[in-house]
CSV table of C-alpha atoms in Angstrom, one decimal:
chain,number,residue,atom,x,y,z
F,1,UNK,CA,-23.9,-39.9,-10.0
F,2,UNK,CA,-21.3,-37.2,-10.0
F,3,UNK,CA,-21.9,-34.3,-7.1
F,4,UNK,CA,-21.3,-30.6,-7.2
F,5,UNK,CA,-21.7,-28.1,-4.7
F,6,UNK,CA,-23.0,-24.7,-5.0
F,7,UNK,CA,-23.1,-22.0,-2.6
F,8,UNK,CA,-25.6,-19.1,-3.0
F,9,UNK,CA,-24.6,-15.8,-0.7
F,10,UNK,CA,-27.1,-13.2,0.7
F,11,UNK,CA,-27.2,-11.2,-2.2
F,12,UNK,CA,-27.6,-13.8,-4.5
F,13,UNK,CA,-30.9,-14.8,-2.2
F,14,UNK,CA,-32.0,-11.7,-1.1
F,15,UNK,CA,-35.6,-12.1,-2.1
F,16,UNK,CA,-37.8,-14.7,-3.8
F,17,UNK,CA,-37.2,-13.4,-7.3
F,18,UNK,CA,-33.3,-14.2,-6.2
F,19,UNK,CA,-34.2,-17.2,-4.7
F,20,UNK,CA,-36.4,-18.2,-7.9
F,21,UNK,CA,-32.8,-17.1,-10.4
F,22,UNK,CA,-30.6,-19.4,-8.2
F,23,UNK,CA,-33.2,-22.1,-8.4
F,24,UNK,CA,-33.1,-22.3,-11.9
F,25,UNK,CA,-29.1,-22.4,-11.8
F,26,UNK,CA,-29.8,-25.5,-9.4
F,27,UNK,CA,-32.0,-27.0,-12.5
F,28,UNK,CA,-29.6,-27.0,-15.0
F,29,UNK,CA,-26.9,-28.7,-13.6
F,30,UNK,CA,-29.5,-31.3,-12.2
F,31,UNK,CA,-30.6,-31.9,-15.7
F,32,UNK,CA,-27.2,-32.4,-16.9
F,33,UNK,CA,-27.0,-35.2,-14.2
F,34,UNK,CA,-25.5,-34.0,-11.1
F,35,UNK,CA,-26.8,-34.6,-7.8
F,36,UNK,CA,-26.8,-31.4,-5.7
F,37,UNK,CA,-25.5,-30.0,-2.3
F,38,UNK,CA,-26.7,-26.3,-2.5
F,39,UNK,CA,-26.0,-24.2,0.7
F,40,UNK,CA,-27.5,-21.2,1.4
F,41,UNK,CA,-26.8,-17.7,3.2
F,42,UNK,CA,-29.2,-15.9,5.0
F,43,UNK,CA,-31.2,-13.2,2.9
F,44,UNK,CA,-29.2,-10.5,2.6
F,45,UNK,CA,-29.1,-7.9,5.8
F,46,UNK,CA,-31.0,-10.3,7.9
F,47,UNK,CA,-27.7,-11.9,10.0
F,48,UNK,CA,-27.2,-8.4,10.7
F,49,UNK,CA,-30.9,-7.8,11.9
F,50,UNK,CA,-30.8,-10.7,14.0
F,51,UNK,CA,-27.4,-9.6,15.8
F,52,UNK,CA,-29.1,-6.0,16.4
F,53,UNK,CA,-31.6,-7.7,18.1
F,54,UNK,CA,-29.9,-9.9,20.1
F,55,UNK,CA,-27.8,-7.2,21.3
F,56,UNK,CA,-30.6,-5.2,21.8
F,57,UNK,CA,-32.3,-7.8,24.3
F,58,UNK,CA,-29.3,-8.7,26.1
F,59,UNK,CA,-25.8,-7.1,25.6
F,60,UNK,CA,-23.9,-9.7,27.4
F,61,UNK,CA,-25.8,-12.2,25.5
F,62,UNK,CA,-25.6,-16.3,26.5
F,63,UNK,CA,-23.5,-17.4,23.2
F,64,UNK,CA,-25.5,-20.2,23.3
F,65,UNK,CA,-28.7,-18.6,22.6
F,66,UNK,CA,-27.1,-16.2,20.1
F,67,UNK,CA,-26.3,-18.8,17.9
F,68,UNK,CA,-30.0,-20.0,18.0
F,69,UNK,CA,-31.2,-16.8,16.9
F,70,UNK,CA,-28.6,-15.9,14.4
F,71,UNK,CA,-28.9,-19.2,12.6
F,72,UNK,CA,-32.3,-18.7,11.9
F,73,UNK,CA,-31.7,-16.6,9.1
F,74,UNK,CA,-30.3,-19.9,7.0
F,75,UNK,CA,-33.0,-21.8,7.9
F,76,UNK,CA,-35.5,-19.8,6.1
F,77,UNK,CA,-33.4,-19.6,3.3
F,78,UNK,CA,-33.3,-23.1,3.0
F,79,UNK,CA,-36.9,-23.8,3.2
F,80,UNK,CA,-37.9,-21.5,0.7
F,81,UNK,CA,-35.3,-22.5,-1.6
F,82,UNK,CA,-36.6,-26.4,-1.2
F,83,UNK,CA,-39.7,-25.1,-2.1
F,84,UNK,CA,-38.9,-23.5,-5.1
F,85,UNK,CA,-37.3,-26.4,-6.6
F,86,UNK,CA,-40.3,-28.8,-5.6
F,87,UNK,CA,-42.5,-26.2,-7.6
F,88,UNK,CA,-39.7,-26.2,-10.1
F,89,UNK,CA,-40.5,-30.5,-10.0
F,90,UNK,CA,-36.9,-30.9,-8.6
F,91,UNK,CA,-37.0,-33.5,-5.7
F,92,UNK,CA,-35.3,-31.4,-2.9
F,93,UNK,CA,-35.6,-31.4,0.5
F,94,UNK,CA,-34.1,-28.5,3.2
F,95,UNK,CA,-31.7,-29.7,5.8
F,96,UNK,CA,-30.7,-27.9,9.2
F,97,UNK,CA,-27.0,-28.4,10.1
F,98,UNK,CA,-28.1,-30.7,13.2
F,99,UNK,CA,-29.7,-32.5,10.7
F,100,UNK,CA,-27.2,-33.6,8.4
F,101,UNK,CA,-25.5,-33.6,10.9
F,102,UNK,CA,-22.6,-31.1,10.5
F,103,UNK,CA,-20.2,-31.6,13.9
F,104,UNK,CA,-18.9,-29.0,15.2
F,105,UNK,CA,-16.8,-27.7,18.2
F,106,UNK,CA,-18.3,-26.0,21.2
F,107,UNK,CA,-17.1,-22.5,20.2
F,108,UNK,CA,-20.1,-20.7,20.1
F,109,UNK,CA,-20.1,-17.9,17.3
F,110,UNK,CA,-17.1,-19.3,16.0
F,111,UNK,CA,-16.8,-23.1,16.0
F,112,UNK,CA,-14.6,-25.1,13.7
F,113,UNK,CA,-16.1,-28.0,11.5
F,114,UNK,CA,-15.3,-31.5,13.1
F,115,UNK,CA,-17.1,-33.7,11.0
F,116,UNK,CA,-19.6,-34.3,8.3
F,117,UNK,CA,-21.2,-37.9,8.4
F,118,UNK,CA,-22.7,-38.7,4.5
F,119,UNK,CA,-24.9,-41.4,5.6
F,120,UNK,CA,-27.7,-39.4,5.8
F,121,UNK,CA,-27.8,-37.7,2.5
F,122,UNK,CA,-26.4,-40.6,1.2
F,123,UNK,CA,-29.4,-42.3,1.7
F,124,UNK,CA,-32.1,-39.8,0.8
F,125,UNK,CA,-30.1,-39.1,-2.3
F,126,UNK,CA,-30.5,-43.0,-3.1
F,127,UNK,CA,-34.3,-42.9,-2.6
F,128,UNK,CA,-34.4,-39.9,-5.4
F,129,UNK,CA,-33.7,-37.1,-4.1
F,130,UNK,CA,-31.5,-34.6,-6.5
F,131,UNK,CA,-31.0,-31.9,-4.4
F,132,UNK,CA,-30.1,-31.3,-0.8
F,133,UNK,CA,-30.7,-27.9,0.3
F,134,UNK,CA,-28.4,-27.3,3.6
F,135,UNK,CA,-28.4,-24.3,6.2
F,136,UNK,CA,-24.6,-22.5,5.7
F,137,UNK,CA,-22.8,-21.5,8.8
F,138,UNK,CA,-24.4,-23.5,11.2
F,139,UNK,CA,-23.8,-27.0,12.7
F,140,UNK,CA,-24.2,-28.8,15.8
F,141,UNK,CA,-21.6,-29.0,19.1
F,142,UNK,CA,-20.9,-32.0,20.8
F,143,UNK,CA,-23.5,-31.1,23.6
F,144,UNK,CA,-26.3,-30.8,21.2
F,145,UNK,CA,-26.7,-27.2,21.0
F,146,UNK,CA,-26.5,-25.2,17.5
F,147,UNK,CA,-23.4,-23.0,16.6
F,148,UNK,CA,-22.5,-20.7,14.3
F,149,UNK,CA,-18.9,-20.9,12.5
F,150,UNK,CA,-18.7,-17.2,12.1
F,151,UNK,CA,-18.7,-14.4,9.7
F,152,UNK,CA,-18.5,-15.7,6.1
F,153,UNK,CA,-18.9,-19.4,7.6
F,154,UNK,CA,-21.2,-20.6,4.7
F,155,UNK,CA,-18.0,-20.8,2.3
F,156,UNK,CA,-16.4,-22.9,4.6
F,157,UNK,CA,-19.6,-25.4,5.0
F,158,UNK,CA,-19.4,-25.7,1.3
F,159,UNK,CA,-16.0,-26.4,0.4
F,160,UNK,CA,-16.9,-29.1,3.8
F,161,UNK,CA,-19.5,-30.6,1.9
F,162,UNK,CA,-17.3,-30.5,-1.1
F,163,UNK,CA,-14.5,-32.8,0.6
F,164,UNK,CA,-16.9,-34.4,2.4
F,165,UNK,CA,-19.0,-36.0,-0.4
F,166,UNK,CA,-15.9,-36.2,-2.8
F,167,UNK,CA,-17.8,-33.4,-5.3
F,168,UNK,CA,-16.7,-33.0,-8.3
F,169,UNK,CA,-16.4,-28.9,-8.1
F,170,UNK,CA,-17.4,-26.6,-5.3
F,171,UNK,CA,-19.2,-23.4,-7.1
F,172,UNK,CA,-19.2,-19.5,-4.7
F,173,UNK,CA,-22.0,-17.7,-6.4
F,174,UNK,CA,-21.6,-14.3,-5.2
F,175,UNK,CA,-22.2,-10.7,-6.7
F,176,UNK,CA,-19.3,-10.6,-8.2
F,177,UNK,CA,-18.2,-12.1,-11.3
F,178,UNK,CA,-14.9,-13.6,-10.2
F,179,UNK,CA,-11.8,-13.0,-8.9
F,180,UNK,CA,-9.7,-9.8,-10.1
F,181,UNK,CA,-6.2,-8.7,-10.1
F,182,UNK,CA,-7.5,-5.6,-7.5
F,183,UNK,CA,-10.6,-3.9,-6.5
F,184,UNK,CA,-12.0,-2.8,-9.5
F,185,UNK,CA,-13.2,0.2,-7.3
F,186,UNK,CA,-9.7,1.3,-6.8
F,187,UNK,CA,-8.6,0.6,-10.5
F,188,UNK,CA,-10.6,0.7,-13.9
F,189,UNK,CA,-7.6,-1.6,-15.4
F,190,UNK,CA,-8.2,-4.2,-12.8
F,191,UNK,CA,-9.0,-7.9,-14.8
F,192,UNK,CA,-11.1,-11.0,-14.0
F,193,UNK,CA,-8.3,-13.8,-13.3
F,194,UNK,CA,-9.5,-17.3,-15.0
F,195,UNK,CA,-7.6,-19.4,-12.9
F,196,UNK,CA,-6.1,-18.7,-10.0
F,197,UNK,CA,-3.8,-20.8,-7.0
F,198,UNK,CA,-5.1,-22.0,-4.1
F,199,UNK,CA,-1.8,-20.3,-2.2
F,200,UNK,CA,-2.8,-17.3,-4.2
F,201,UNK,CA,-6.2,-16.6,-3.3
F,202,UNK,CA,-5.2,-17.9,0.1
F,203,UNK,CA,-3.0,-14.8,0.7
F,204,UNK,CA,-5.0,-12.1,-1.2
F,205,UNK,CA,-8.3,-13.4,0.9
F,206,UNK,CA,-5.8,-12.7,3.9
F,207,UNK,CA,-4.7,-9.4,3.3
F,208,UNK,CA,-8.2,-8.4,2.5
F,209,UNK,CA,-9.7,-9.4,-0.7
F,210,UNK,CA,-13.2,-9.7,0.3
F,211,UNK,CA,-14.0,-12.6,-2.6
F,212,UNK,CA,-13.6,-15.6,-0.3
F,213,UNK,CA,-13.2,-16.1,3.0
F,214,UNK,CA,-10.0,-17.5,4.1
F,215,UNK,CA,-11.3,-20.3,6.4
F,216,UNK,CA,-12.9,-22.0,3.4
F,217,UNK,CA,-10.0,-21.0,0.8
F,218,UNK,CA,-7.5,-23.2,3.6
F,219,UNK,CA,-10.1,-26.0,3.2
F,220,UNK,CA,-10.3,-26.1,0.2
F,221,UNK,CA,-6.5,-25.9,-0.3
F,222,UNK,CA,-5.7,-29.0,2.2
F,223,UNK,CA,-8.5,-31.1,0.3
F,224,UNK,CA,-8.1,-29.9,-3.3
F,225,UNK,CA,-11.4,-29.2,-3.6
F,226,UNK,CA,-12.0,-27.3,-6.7
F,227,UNK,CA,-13.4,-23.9,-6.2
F,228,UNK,CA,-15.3,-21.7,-8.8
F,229,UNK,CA,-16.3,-17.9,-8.0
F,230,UNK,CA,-19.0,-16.5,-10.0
F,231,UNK,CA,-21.5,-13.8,-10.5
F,232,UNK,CA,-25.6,-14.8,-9.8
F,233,UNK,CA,-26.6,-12.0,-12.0
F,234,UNK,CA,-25.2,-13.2,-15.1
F,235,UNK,CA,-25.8,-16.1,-18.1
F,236,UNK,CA,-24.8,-19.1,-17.1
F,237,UNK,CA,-21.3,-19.9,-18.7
F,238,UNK,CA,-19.4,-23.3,-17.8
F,239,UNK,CA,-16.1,-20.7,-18.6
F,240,UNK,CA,-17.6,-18.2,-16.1
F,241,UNK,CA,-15.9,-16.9,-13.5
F,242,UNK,CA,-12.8,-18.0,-11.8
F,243,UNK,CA,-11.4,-21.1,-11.1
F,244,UNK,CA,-9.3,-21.9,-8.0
F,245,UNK,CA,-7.0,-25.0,-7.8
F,246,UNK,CA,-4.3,-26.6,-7.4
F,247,UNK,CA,-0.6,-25.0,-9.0
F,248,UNK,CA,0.0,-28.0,-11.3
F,249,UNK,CA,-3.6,-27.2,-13.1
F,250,UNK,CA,-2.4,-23.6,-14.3
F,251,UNK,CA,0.0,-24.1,-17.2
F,252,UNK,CA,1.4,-20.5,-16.7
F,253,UNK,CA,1.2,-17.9,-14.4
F,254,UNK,CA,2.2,-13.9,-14.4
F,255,UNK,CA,5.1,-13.6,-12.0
F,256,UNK,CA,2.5,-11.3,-10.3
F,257,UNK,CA,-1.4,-11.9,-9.9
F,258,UNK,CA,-2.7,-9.9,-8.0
F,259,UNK,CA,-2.5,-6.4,-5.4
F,260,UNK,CA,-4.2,-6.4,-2.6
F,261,UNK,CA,-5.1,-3.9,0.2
F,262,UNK,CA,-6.3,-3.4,3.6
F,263,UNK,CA,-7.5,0.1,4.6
F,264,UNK,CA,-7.5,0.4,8.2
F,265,UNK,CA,-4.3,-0.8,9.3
F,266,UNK,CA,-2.4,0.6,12.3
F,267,UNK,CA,1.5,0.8,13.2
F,268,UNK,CA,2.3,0.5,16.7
F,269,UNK,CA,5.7,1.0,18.1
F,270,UNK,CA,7.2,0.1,21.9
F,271,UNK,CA,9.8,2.5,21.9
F,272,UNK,CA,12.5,1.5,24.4
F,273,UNK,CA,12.3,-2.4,25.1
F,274,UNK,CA,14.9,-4.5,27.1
F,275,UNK,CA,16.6,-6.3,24.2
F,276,UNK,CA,16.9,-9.6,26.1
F,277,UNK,CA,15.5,-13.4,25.8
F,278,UNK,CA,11.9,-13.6,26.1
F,279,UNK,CA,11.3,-10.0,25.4
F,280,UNK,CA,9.5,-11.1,22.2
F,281,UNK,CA,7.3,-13.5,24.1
F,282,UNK,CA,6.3,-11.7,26.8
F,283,UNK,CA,5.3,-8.6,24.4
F,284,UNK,CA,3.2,-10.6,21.9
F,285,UNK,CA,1.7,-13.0,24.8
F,286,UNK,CA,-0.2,-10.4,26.0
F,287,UNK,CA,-1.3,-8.9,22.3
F,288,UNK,CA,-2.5,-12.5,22.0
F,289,UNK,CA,-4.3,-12.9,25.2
F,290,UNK,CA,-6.1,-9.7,24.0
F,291,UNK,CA,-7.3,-11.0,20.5
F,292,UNK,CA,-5.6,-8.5,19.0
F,293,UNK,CA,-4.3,-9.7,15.6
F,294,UNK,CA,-0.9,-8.8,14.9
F,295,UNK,CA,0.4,-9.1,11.4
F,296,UNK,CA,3.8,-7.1,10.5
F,297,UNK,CA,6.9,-7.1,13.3
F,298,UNK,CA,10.0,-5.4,13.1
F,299,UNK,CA,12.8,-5.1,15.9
F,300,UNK,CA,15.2,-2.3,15.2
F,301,UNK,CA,18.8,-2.8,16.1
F,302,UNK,CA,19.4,-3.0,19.6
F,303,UNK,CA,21.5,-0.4,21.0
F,304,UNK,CA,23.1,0.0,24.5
F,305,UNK,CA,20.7,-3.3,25.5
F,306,UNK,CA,17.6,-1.1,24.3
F,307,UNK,CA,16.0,-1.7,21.3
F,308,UNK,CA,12.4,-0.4,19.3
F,309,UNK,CA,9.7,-3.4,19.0
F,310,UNK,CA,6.9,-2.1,15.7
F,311,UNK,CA,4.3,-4.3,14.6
F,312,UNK,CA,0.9,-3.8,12.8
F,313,UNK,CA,-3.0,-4.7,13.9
F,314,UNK,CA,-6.0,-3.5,12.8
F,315,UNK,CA,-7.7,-0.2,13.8
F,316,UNK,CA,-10.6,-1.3,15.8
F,317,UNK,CA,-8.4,-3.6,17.9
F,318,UNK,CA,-5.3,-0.3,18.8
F,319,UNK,CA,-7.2,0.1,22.2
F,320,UNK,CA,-7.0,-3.1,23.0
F,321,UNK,CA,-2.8,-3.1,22.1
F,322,UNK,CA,-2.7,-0.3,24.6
F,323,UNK,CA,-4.4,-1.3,27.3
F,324,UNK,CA,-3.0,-4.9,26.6
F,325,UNK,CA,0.6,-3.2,27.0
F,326,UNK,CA,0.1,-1.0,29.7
F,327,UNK,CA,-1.1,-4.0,31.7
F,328,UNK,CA,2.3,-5.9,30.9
F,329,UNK,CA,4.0,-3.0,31.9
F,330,UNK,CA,2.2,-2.7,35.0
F,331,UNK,CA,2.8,-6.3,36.4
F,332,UNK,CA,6.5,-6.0,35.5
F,333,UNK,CA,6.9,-8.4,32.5
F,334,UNK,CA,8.0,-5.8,30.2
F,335,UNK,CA,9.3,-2.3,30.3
F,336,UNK,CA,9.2,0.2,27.8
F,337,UNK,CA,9.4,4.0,27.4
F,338,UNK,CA,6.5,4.9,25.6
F,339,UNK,CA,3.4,3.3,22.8
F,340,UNK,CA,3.5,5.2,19.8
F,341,UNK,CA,0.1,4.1,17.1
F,342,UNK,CA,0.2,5.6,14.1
F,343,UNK,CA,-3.5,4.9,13.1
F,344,UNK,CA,-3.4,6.6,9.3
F,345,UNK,CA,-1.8,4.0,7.4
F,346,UNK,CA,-2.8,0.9,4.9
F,347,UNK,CA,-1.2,-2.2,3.9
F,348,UNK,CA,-0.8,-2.8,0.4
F,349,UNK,CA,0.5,-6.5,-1.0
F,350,UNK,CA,1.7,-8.2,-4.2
F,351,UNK,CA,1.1,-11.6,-4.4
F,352,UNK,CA,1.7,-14.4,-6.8
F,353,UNK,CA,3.3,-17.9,-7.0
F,354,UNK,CA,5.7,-16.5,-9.7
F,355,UNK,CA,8.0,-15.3,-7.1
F,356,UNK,CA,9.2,-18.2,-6.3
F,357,UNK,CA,11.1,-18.8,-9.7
F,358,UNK,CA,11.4,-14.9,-10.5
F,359,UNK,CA,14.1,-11.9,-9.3
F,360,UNK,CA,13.4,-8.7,-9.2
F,361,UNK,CA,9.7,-8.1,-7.4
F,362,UNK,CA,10.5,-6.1,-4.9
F,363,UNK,CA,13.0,-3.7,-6.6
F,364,UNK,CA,10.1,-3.2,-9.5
F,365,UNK,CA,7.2,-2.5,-6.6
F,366,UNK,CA,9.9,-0.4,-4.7
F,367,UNK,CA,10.5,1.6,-7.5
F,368,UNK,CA,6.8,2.1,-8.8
F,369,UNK,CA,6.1,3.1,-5.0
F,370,UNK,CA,9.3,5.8,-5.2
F,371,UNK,CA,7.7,7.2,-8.3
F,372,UNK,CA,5.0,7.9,-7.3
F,373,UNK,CA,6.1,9.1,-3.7
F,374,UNK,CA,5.1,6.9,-1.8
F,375,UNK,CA,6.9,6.3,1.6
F,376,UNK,CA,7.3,3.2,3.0
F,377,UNK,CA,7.0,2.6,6.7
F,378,UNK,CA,7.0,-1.4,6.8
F,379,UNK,CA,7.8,-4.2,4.5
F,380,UNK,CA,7.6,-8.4,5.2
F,381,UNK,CA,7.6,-10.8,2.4
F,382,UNK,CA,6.5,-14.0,1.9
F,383,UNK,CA,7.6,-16.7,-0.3
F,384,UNK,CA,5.0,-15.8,-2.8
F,385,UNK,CA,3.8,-12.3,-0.9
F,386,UNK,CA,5.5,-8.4,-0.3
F,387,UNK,CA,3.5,-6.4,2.1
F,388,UNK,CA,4.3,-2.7,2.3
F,389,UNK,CA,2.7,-0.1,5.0
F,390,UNK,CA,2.3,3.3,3.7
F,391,UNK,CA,0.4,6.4,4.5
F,392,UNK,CA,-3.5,5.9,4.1
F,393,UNK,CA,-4.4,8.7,1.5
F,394,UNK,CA,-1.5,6.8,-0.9
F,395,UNK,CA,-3.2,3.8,-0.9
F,396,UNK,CA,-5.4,4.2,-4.1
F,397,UNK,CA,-2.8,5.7,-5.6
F,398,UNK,CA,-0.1,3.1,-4.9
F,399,UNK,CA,-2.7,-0.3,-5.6
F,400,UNK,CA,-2.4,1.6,-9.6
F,401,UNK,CA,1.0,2.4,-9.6
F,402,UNK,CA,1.5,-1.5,-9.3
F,403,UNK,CA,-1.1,-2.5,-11.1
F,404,UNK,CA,0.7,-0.9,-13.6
F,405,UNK,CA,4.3,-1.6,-13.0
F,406,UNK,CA,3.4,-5.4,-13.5
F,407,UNK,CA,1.1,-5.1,-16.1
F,408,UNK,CA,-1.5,-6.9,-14.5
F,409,UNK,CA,-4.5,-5.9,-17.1
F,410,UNK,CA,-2.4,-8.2,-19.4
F,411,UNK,CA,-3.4,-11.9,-19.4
């Protein structure tokens, strides 16, 4: 029998009335003769109840038994929604991710999928069962102990389970209705993309659309698994949402599809490096070390054997640059006259596999940006990408301008 996938979020079970809609989602595509891997979030704001209270108990929690406790949220989850369907007379049965089981490294709070054996589902699904009702974000390390795969992991186990049972389509139910060219927040003009390419989606989830996380989008990119992202709160629709897959399946693309943002960006600047071998290296060692996550780098023209080293990170993480590079500076491995963080800026992107074949995309965001203007600090590009920093209180203004300039509320 052919096998689908489909991932309810927190939202989309946040109570049993939820839990009772995505159920009857689960029915339909049973009856039209699926067999069915559903995994399940956590109710909504319950992960985050469970953190407070482990970090209320112990602050410099044992990972191990964090993982314990934070897991538990999926389990419930997946009982009740086993339940349901057995009222609904839908053989299902709930499975823990030891159970399955779902291998996983040792890196508690964050582990990385290893392996997902199919004999055991394999075989209940032989003796009648229809649907298997699995745990998200949770599997089992080599030693025996639960983990957790981090923040947003239950996309990732299903587009696992996707590639690892060979399913037909891997479906994101979520509360929103698909993926858009921007934040429809930030723009009324912003439009629901039907299709859109793995790369694509890969590089908007990574410069901060919120849609899917980028763990599963990779995934799902290196096994072709066919992703669709939908809404849980609206009529079921087999032309709903948005599909994401491979380039060859979209016949033909806008040279842009989408712009996306990320608010709370910083720019931080080592004015005064040694321009010599290594330099790079022994700067960005450290930064790494630290965990902080560096994304934009620029070295200015050296002069006189000096040169300026910029690069961006996130907010939260500048005090960690700082005291990362005061460190290095301390122990001798680099020298540098002062650490300049501008902390008011955003990062805007346009992204879309049209680049590739198309001139002229960053002389029509430049001059939208210049219209309006809008300064830019930083730019990198991609093969399919532009990234811009600019001043923070621009940001909404500047996501318009080129939503606009390339006409994205066209299809």
């Amino acid at each position: 029998m052919p096998r689908l996938v489909m991932k309810f979020g927190g939202t989309s079970v946040a109570n049993l009335d939820r839990i009772r809609r995505a159920a009857k989602r689960v029915g339909v595509e049973v009856a039209k003769g699926y067999e069915v891997i559903v995994i399940v979030s956590a109710m909504s704001g319950k992960t985050n109840e469970l953190v407070g209270w482990v970090n209320e108990t112990s602050p410099m929690y044992d990972a191990r038994e964090y993982d314990a406790i934070v897991s538990s949220g999926e389990n419930v989850t997946a009982g009740l929604m086993a339940l349901t369907l057995q009222e609904m007379d839908v053989p299902a049965r709930s499975w823990q991710g030891w159970q399955v089981p779902l291998k996983t490294t040792d890196a508690h709070g964050s582990a990385r999928i290893e392996e997902i054996p199919t004999e055991n589902l394999d075989a209940k699904f032989k003796e009648g069962m229809k649907v298997a009702v699995v745990a998200g974000f949770q599997g089992i390390s080599p030693e025996g102990r639960i983990t957790t795969l981090g923040r947003g992991g239950s996309d990732t186990t299903a587009v696992a389970f996707a590639a690892a049972f060979e399913a037909e389509r891997c479906d994101i139910y979520t509360d929103v209705d698909g993926v858009y060219t921007t934040d429809p927040r930030v723009s009324d003009k912003a439009r629901k993309l039907d299709r859109i390419a793995f790369e694509e989606m890969l590089e908007l989830a990574s410069l901060g659309a919120k849609v899917l996380q980028t763990r599963s989008v990779e995934l799902a990119m290196r096994y072709r698994v066919k992703l669709r992202v939908l809404s849980s709160f609206e009529e079921m629709d087999d032309n709903a949402g948005t599909l994401v897959c491979a380039e060859e399946d979209i016949v033909e693309s806008n040279v842009v599809s989408g712009v996306a943002f990320v608010r709370d960006e910083a720019k931080m600047t080592l004015i005064s490096v040694a321009d010599r071998p290594g330099i790079a290296a022994a700067i960005f060692g450290p930064l790494s070390e630290a965990g902080v996550n560096v994304d934009m780098i620029i070295q200015n023209i050296s002069e006189e054997g000096r040169t300026d080293m910029t690069f961006s990170c996130p907010v939260n993480e500048v005090a960690r640059a700082e005291k990362a590079m005061a460190d290095a500076k301390a122990s001798g491995s680099i020298n540098y006259h002062d650490l300049v963080a501008d902390t008011d800026v955003a990062k805007v992107s346009v992204v879309g596999i049209g680049m590739r074949s198309h001139a002229g995309v960053a002389a029509k965001m430049f001059h939208a940006l210049q219209a309006e203007g809008v300064n830019i600090k930083v730019i990198t590009t991609s093969e399919i990408k532009i990234s811009v920093l600019i001043d923070r209180k621009y940001m909404e203004l500047a996501v318009q301008a080129l939503h606009d300039a390339f006409e994205l509320e066209k299809a």
